[in-house]
CSV table of C-alpha atoms and ligand atoms in Angstrom, one decimal:
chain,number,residue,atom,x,y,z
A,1,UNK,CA,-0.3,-26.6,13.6
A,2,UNK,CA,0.0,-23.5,15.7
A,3,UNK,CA,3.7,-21.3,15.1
A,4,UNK,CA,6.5,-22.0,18.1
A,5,UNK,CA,8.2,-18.5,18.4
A,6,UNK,CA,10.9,-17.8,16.4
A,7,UNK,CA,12.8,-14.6,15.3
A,8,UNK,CA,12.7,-12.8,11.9
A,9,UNK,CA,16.0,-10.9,10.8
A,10,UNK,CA,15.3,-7.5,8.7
A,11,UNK,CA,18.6,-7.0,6.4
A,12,UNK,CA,18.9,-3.3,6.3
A,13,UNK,CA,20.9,-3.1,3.3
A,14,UNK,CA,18.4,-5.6,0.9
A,15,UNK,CA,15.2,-4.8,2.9
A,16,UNK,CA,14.3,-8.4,2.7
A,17,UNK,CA,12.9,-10.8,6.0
A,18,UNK,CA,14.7,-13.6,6.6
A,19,UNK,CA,13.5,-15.8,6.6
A,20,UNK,CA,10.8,-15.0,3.8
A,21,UNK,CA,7.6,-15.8,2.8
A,22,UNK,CA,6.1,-15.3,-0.3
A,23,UNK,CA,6.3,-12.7,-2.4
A,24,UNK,CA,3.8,-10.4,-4.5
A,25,UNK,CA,4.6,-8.8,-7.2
A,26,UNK,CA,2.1,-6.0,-8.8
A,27,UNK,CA,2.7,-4.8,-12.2
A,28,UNK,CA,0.4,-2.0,-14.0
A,29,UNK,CA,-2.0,-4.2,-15.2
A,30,UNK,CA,-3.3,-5.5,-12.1
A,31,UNK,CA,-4.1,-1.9,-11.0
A,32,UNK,CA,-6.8,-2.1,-14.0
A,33,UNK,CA,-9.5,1.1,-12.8
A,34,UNK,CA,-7.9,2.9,-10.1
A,35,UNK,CA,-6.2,5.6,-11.8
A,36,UNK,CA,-8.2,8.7,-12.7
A,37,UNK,CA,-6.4,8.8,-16.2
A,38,UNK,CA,-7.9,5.5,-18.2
A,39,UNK,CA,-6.2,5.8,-21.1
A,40,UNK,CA,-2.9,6.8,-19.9
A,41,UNK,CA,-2.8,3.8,-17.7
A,42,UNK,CA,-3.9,1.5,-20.7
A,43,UNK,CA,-0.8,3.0,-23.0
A,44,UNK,CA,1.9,2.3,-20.3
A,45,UNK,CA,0.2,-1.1,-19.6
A,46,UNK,CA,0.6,-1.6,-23.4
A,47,UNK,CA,4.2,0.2,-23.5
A,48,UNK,CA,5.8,-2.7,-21.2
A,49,UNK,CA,3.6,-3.2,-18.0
A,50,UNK,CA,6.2,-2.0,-15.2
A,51,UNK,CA,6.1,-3.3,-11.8
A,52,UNK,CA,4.4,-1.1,-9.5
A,53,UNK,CA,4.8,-3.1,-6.0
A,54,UNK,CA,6.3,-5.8,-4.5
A,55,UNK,CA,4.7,-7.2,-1.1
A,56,UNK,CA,7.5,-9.6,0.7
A,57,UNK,CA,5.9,-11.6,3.6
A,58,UNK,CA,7.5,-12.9,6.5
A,59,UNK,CA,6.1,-17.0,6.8
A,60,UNK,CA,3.8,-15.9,9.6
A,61,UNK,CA,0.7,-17.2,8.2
A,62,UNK,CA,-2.5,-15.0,7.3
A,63,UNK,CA,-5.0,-16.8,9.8
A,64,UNK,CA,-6.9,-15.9,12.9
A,65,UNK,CA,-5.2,-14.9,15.9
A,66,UNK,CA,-1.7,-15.1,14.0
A,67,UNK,CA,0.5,-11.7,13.2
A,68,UNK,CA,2.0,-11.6,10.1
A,69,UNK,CA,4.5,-8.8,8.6
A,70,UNK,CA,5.3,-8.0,4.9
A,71,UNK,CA,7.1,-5.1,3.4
A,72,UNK,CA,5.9,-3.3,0.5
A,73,UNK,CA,8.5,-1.6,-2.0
A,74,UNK,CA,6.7,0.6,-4.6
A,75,UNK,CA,8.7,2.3,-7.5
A,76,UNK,CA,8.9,5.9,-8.4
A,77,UNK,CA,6.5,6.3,-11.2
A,78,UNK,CA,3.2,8.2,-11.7
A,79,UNK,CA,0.8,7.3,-15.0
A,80,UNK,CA,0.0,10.8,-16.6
A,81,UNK,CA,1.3,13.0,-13.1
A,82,UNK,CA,-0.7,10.4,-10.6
A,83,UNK,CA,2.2,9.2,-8.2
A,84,UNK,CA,2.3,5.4,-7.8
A,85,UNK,CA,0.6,3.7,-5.6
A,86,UNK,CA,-0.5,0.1,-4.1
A,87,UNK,CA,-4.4,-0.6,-4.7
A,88,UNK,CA,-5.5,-0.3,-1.4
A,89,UNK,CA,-7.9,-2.0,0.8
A,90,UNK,CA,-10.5,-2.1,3.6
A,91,UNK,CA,-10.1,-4.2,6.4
A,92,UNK,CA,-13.5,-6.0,6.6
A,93,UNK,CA,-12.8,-7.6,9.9
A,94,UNK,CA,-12.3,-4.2,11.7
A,95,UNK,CA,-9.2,-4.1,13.1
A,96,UNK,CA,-6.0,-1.9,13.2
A,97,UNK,CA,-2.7,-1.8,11.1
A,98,UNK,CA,0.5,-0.3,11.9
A,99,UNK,CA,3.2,0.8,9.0
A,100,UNK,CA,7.0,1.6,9.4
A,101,UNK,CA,8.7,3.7,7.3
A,102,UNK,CA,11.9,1.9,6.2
A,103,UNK,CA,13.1,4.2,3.1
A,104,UNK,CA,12.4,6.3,0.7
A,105,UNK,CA,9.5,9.1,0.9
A,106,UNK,CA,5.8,7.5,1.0
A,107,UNK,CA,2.7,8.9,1.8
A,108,UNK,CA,-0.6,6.8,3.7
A,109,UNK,CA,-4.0,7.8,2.4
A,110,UNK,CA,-6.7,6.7,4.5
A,111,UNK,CA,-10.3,6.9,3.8
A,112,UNK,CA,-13.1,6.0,6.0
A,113,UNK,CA,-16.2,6.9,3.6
A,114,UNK,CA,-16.8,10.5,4.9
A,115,UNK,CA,-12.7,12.0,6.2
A,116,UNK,CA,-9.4,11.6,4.2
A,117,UNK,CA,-6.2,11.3,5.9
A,118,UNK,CA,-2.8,12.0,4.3
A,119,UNK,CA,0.0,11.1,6.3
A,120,UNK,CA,4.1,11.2,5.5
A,121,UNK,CA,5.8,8.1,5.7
A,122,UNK,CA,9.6,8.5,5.8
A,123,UNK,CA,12.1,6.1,7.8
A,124,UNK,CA,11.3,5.0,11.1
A,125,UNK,CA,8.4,6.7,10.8
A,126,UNK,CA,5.2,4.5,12.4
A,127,UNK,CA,2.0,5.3,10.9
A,128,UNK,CA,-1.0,3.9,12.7
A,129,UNK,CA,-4.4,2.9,10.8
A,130,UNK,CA,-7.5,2.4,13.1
A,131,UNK,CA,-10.2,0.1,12.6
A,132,UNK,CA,-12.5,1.3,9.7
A,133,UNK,CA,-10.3,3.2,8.0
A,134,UNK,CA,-9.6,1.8,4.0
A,135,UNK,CA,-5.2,2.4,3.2
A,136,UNK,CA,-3.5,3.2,0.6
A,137,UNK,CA,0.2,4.0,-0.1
A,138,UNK,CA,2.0,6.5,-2.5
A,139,UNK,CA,5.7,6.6,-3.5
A,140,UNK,CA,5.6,10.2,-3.1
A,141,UNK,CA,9.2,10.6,-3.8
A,142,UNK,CA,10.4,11.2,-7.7
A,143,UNK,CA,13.6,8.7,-8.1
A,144,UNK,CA,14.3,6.2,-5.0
A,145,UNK,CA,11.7,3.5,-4.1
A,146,UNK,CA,9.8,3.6,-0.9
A,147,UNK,CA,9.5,0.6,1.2
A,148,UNK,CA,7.1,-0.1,4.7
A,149,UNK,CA,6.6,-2.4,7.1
A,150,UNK,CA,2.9,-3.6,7.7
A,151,UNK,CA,2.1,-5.6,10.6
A,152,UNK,CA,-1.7,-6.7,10.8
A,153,UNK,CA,-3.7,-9.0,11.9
A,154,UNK,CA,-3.9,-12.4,10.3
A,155,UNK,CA,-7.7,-12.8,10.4
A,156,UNK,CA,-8.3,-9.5,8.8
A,157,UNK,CA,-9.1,-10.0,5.3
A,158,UNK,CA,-8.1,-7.9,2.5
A,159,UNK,CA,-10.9,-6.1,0.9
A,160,UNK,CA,-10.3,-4.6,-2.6
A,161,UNK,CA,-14.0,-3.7,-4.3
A,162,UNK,CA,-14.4,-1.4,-1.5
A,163,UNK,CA,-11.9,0.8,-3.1
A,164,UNK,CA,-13.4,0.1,-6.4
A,165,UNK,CA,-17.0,1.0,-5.1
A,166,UNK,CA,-15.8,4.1,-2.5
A,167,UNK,CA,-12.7,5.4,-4.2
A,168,UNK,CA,-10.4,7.2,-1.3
A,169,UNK,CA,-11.8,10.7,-1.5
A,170,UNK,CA,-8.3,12.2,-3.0
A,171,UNK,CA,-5.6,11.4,-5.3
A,172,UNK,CA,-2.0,11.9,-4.9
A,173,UNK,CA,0.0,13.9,-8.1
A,174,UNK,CA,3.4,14.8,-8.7
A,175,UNK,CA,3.3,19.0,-8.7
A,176,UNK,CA,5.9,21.4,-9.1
A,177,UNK,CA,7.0,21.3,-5.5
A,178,UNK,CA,6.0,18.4,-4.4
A,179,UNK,CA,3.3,15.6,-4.0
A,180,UNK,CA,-0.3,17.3,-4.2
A,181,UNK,CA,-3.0,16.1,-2.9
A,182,UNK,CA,-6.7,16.5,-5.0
A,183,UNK,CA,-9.7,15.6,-3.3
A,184,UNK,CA,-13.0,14.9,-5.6
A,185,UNK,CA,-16.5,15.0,-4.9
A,186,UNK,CA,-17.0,11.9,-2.7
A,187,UNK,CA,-19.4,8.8,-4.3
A,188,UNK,CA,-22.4,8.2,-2.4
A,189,UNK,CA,-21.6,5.5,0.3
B,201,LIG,C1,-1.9,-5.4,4.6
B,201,LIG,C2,-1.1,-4.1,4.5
B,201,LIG,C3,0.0,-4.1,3.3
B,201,LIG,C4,-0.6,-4.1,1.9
B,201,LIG,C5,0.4,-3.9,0.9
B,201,LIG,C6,-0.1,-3.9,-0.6
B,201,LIG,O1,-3.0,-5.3,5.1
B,201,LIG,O2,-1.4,-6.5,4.3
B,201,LIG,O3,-1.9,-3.0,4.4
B,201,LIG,O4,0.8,-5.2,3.5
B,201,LIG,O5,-1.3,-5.3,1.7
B,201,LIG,O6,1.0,-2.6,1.1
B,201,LIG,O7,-1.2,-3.1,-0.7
B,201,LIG,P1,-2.5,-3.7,-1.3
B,201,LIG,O8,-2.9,-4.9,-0.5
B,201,LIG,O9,-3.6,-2.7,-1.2
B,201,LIG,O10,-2.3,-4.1,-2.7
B,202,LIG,NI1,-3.9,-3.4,5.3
């Protein structure tokens, strides 16, 4: 049955939606083959999996025509000096994204196929991703977490072998004064 309106209340001090809809939660493990450093990953998968993410949605369905909200919360970390960061996707129904930063220090790599786009994400912070353009976001800062809003559309879809396939052009690393970004040669697309 289609949604009547209704209100969602963000609590600023838990950075939770109330009321909430499920909730993802994104250890090590399930980010098997997207960090450059294999067998780094595989010993800190093996040395207690940590939790990576966490994706808390609002009960606004993902469907057609419907837009739903979640915020993502990813931990300080990196697996041998590669910052943490949440798998990323391509949209495969071509439509836009918008991000808000609610704390912490992030960063939004975008990827078309061809340009890389680095953005900062810090609070209040809006960071708009266009049609096209394959996301993913890095906890760029080195102790607190860093937590977004996403609102997107609900008939989107969430594609995650384009990553696999593509890559995003650049990875993100903890250097001596600050996040670095490393581009490498792009895969064929
Ligand atoms: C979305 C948003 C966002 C994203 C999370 C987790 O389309 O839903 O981009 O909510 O899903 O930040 O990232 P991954 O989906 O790439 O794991
Ligand atoms: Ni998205």
């Amino acid at each position: 049955p289609p949604l009547r309106p209704f209100s969602i209340r963000l609590d600023r001090s838990s950075l939770e939606l109330l009321p909430a809809g499920p909730v993802l939660t994104r250890r090590l493990s399930d980010l098997e083959g997207l960090f450059a450093d294999e067998a780094a990953w595989r010993a800190d998968v093996d040395n207690g999996d940590p939790i990576v993410y966490t994706v808390a949605s609002s009960p606004v369905p993902e469907t057609a025509t419907e837009l739903p909200q979640s915020i993502t919360r990813i931990r300080p970390g990196d697996v041998a000096g590669e910052l943490y960061f949440t798998k990323g996707h391509m949209h495969p129904v071509a439509e836009g994204e918008i991000y808000l930063g609610l704390e912490g220090e992030g960063g939004l790599l975008l990827f078309d196929g061809t340009d890389i786009e680095f953005l900062e994400i810090t609070p209040d912070r809006i960071g708009y991703i266009p049609p096209g353009w394959a996301h993913r976001s890095v906890n760029v800062g080195s102790n607190d977490d860093y937590s977004f809003l996403a609102v997107y559309p609900g008939g989107a879809g969430h594609d995650y072998g384009w990553v696999l396939e593509h890559g995003f052009g650049a990875r993100v690393y903890a250097g001596a004064a600050g996040a670095e970004l490393r581009s490498y040669p792009q895969p064929a697309l």
